[in-house]
Amino acid sequence: PAQLAALKQRLADADLFLTTVRPAAVAALELDPQSLRPAHAQLCQTLIVGYAPPDENRPGHDLNFQAHHGLVQPPTLPTTLIADLAGAERAVSASLALLLERERTGAGGTIYVALADAARELAGPVHSGLTAPDGLLAGKLPIYRCYRCSDDSWVACGLLEEKFVRTFMVEAGIEEFEEAAFAEFFATETADHWVGWAEERDLPISRVR
């Protein structure tokens, strides 16, 4: 109780109150917007939740949010916490928008930032087919994929623009626009060699680390 009282005292002159637990837990401490607004009209409150209202009290973590929107291919787990990270960026933008609005109106406001929504937006290329298994950016194009090198390392080849394709094929001596020709080319040297080779020719080729 003493710590809760101290927190509420600090909120008296605070600009922003950000929470990262479920709203039911916030409300149980009487730290929800409805409880705080009468005494803290100036306060902006950002509630980071898993799912958007009306499911704001549904439990979940990054794995759940990515799985919900088709970003997980079992049994492999995600290589990074994209929903959490993208959600954090959204929370920054949303909080700044609240503060800007307060400067205009003089009154604080409330906003929910759902991590699952961030995952949904990032899943857009998947659901549009762009990065689906047979999509253009999922290995269908030989100019946008990964290739194994002579030392069993890999390079990522991102030659989407025509100027990059033209330069690469001329410099590499490749005449056929086929995966096999690209794979044969990269298999002759190490990844470090190809990265240096690409830098000299201003080509977007990088080592997979």
Short mmCIF file of C-alpha atoms in Angstrom, two decimals:
data_model
loop_
_atom_site.label_atom_id
_atom_site.label_comp_id
_atom_site.label_asym_id
_atom_site.label_seq_id
_atom_site.Cartn_x
_atom_site.Cartn_y
_atom_site.Cartn_z
CA PRO A 1 0.00 0.00 0.00
CA ALA A 2 2.79 2.46 0.79
CA GLN A 3 4.44 1.87 -2.57
CA LEU A 4 1.11 2.25 -4.36
CA ALA A 5 0.47 5.54 -2.56
CA ALA A 6 3.94 6.75 -3.53
CA LEU A 7 3.31 5.87 -7.16
CA LYS A 8 0.01 7.76 -7.22
CA GLN A 9 1.78 10.76 -5.69
CA ARG A 10 4.34 10.69 -8.51
CA LEU A 11 1.54 10.57 -11.06
CA ALA A 12 0.33 13.95 -9.83
CA ASP A 13 2.86 15.77 -12.00
CA ALA A 14 3.70 13.02 -14.48
CA ASP A 15 3.21 13.36 -18.22
CA LEU A 16 2.92 9.71 -19.19
CA PHE A 17 2.00 6.50 -17.39
CA LEU A 18 2.86 3.35 -19.34
CA THR A 19 1.88 -0.15 -18.23
CA THR A 20 2.79 -3.54 -19.65
CA VAL A 21 0.50 -5.85 -17.70
CA ARG A 22 -3.07 -6.85 -18.43
CA PRO A 23 -5.64 -4.10 -17.80
CA ALA A 24 -7.46 -6.23 -15.23
CA ALA A 25 -4.33 -6.17 -13.07
CA VAL A 26 -4.02 -2.41 -13.59
CA ALA A 27 -7.65 -1.90 -12.59
CA ALA A 28 -7.23 -4.06 -9.49
CA LEU A 29 -4.68 -1.50 -8.26
CA GLU A 30 -6.97 1.38 -9.25
CA LEU A 31 -4.37 2.53 -11.76
CA ASP A 32 -6.67 2.23 -14.76
CA PRO A 33 -7.66 5.34 -16.75
CA GLN A 34 -11.12 5.52 -15.19
CA SER A 35 -9.70 5.52 -11.66
CA LEU A 36 -6.89 7.96 -12.36
CA ARG A 37 -8.61 10.50 -14.57
CA PRO A 38 -10.54 12.44 -11.87
CA ALA A 39 -7.37 13.34 -9.95
CA HIS A 40 -4.93 13.33 -12.88
CA ALA A 41 -6.58 15.12 -15.76
CA GLN A 42 -3.21 15.95 -17.30
CA LEU A 43 -2.00 12.35 -17.40
CA CYS A 44 -1.53 10.46 -20.65
CA GLN A 45 -1.77 6.70 -20.26
CA THR A 46 -0.50 4.04 -22.66
CA LEU A 47 -1.52 0.46 -21.95
CA ILE A 48 0.59 -2.12 -23.77
CA VAL A 49 -1.50 -5.27 -24.08
CA GLY A 50 -1.29 -8.55 -25.94
CA TYR A 51 -4.51 -8.22 -27.87
CA ALA A 52 -6.63 -5.21 -28.72
CA PRO A 53 -9.92 -4.59 -26.87
CA PRO A 54 -12.21 -6.40 -26.24
CA ASP A 55 -9.53 -9.10 -25.79
CA GLU A 56 -7.11 -6.92 -23.83
CA ASN A 57 -7.08 -9.34 -20.88
CA ARG A 58 -6.33 -12.41 -22.98
CA PRO A 59 -2.89 -13.82 -22.03
CA GLY A 60 -0.11 -14.13 -24.55
CA HIS A 61 3.51 -13.55 -25.44
CA ASP A 62 5.48 -12.86 -28.60
CA LEU A 63 5.32 -16.50 -29.74
CA ASN A 64 1.52 -16.47 -29.41
CA PHE A 65 1.14 -13.23 -31.34
CA GLN A 66 3.35 -14.40 -34.19
CA ALA A 67 1.65 -17.79 -34.33
CA HIS A 68 -1.78 -16.15 -34.36
CA HIS A 69 -0.90 -14.26 -37.53
CA GLY A 70 0.94 -16.99 -39.42
CA LEU A 71 4.54 -16.01 -38.70
CA VAL A 72 5.58 -19.31 -37.09
CA GLN A 73 6.47 -22.49 -38.96
CA PRO A 74 6.67 -25.33 -36.40
CA PRO A 75 8.79 -26.75 -35.01
CA THR A 76 11.12 -23.79 -35.65
CA LEU A 77 10.73 -20.90 -33.25
CA PRO A 78 10.94 -17.27 -34.40
CA THR A 79 14.46 -15.95 -34.76
CA THR A 80 13.59 -12.72 -32.96
CA LEU A 81 10.78 -11.15 -30.92
CA ILE A 82 9.30 -9.10 -33.71
CA ALA A 83 5.90 -8.52 -32.10
CA ASP A 84 7.47 -7.23 -28.88
CA LEU A 85 9.97 -5.04 -30.72
CA ALA A 86 7.48 -3.65 -33.22
CA GLY A 87 4.97 -3.16 -30.42
CA ALA A 88 7.53 -1.13 -28.49
CA GLU A 89 7.99 1.15 -31.50
CA ARG A 90 4.22 1.53 -31.76
CA ALA A 91 4.04 2.42 -28.07
CA VAL A 92 6.58 5.20 -28.58
CA SER A 93 4.64 6.68 -31.50
CA ALA A 94 1.29 6.31 -29.74
CA SER A 95 2.59 7.92 -26.55
CA LEU A 96 4.09 10.86 -28.43
CA ALA A 97 0.78 11.34 -30.23
CA LEU A 98 -1.05 11.43 -26.88
CA LEU A 99 1.36 14.03 -25.52
CA LEU A 100 1.04 16.15 -28.64
CA GLU A 101 -2.75 16.02 -28.40
CA ARG A 102 -2.55 17.07 -24.76
CA GLU A 103 -0.50 20.10 -25.76
CA ARG A 104 -3.31 21.06 -28.12
CA THR A 105 -6.27 20.35 -25.82
CA GLY A 106 -4.85 20.53 -22.30
CA ALA A 107 -6.34 17.15 -21.40
CA GLY A 108 -4.63 13.80 -21.03
CA GLY A 109 -5.73 10.74 -22.96
CA THR A 110 -5.56 6.97 -23.10
CA ILE A 111 -4.46 4.55 -25.79
CA TYR A 112 -4.10 0.77 -26.06
CA VAL A 113 -1.14 -0.67 -27.97
CA ALA A 114 -1.66 -4.33 -28.89
CA LEU A 115 1.41 -6.43 -29.61
CA ALA A 116 -0.70 -8.84 -31.65
CA ASP A 117 -1.66 -5.95 -33.94
CA ALA A 118 2.01 -5.25 -34.53
CA ALA A 119 2.49 -8.90 -35.51
CA ARG A 120 -0.52 -8.69 -37.84
CA GLU A 121 0.95 -5.74 -39.70
CA LEU A 122 4.31 -7.48 -40.04
CA ALA A 123 2.50 -10.54 -41.39
CA GLY A 124 1.15 -8.50 -44.31
CA PRO A 125 3.82 -9.68 -46.80
CA VAL A 126 3.12 -13.30 -45.81
CA HIS A 127 -0.62 -13.08 -46.33
CA SER A 128 -0.25 -11.14 -49.57
CA GLY A 129 1.84 -14.00 -50.91
CA LEU A 130 5.02 -11.97 -51.21
CA THR A 131 6.96 -14.08 -48.71
CA ALA A 132 4.79 -17.20 -48.76
CA PRO A 133 6.64 -20.41 -49.71
CA ASP A 134 6.03 -19.81 -53.44
CA GLY A 135 6.22 -16.03 -53.23
CA LEU A 136 8.57 -13.75 -55.13
CA LEU A 137 10.55 -12.92 -52.00
CA ALA A 138 10.60 -16.44 -50.59
CA GLY A 139 13.09 -17.99 -52.96
CA LYS A 140 11.17 -17.99 -56.23
CA LEU A 141 13.59 -15.49 -57.74
CA PRO A 142 17.26 -16.52 -58.06
CA ILE A 143 18.26 -12.90 -57.43
CA TYR A 144 16.65 -12.83 -53.97
CA ARG A 145 17.73 -15.84 -51.93
CA CYS A 146 20.62 -17.37 -50.00
CA TYR A 147 23.43 -19.40 -51.53
CA ARG A 148 25.96 -21.78 -50.03
CA CYS A 149 29.62 -20.94 -50.55
CA SER A 150 32.75 -23.07 -50.83
CA ASP A 151 33.44 -23.00 -47.07
CA ASP A 152 29.85 -24.03 -46.21
CA SER A 153 29.03 -20.46 -45.23
CA TRP A 154 26.17 -18.60 -46.90
CA VAL A 155 25.55 -15.30 -48.62
CA ALA A 156 22.27 -13.42 -48.88
CA CYS A 157 21.68 -12.16 -52.38
CA GLY A 158 19.27 -9.21 -52.66
CA LEU A 159 19.56 -8.10 -56.28
CA LEU A 160 16.00 -6.88 -56.80
CA GLU A 161 16.64 -3.75 -58.86
CA GLU A 162 17.36 -4.13 -62.56
CA LYS A 163 20.65 -2.26 -62.31
CA PHE A 164 21.90 -4.75 -59.71
CA VAL A 165 20.78 -7.73 -61.77
CA ARG A 166 22.43 -6.40 -64.90
CA THR A 167 25.72 -5.63 -63.16
CA PHE A 168 25.79 -8.96 -61.34
CA MET A 169 25.14 -11.12 -64.39
CA VAL A 170 27.72 -9.27 -66.49
CA GLU A 171 30.39 -9.33 -63.79
CA ALA A 172 29.66 -12.95 -62.85
CA GLY A 173 29.54 -14.09 -66.45
CA ILE A 174 26.11 -15.64 -65.95
CA GLU A 175 23.89 -15.78 -69.01
CA GLU A 176 20.93 -17.80 -67.75
CA PHE A 177 18.54 -16.40 -65.15
CA GLU A 178 18.34 -19.64 -63.17
CA GLU A 179 18.96 -20.68 -59.59
CA ALA A 180 21.36 -23.44 -60.64
CA ALA A 181 23.64 -20.98 -62.42
CA PHE A 182 23.69 -18.64 -59.42
CA ALA A 183 24.33 -21.53 -57.00
CA GLU A 184 27.21 -22.82 -59.10
CA PHE A 185 28.77 -19.37 -59.17
CA PHE A 186 28.66 -18.77 -55.41
CA ALA A 187 29.86 -22.31 -54.61
CA THR A 188 33.29 -21.54 -56.07
CA GLU A 189 34.48 -19.14 -53.33
CA THR A 190 33.97 -18.29 -49.65
CA ALA A 191 31.31 -15.93 -48.34
CA ASP A 192 33.94 -13.40 -47.33
CA HIS A 193 35.31 -13.44 -50.84
CA TRP A 194 31.89 -12.73 -52.34
CA VAL A 195 31.16 -9.94 -49.88
CA GLY A 196 34.37 -8.18 -50.92
CA TRP A 197 33.62 -8.86 -54.57
CA ALA A 198 30.14 -7.37 -54.19
CA GLU A 199 31.39 -4.28 -52.37
CA GLU A 200 33.72 -3.48 -55.25
CA ARG A 201 30.76 -3.62 -57.61
CA ASP A 202 28.21 -1.90 -55.37
CA LEU A 203 25.99 -4.99 -55.14
CA PRO A 204 23.70 -5.91 -52.20
CA ILE A 205 25.26 -9.24 -51.20
CA SER A 206 26.00 -9.95 -47.54
CA ARG A 207 27.25 -12.84 -45.44
CA VAL A 208 24.68 -14.75 -43.42
CA ARG A 209 25.90 -14.70 -39.82
#
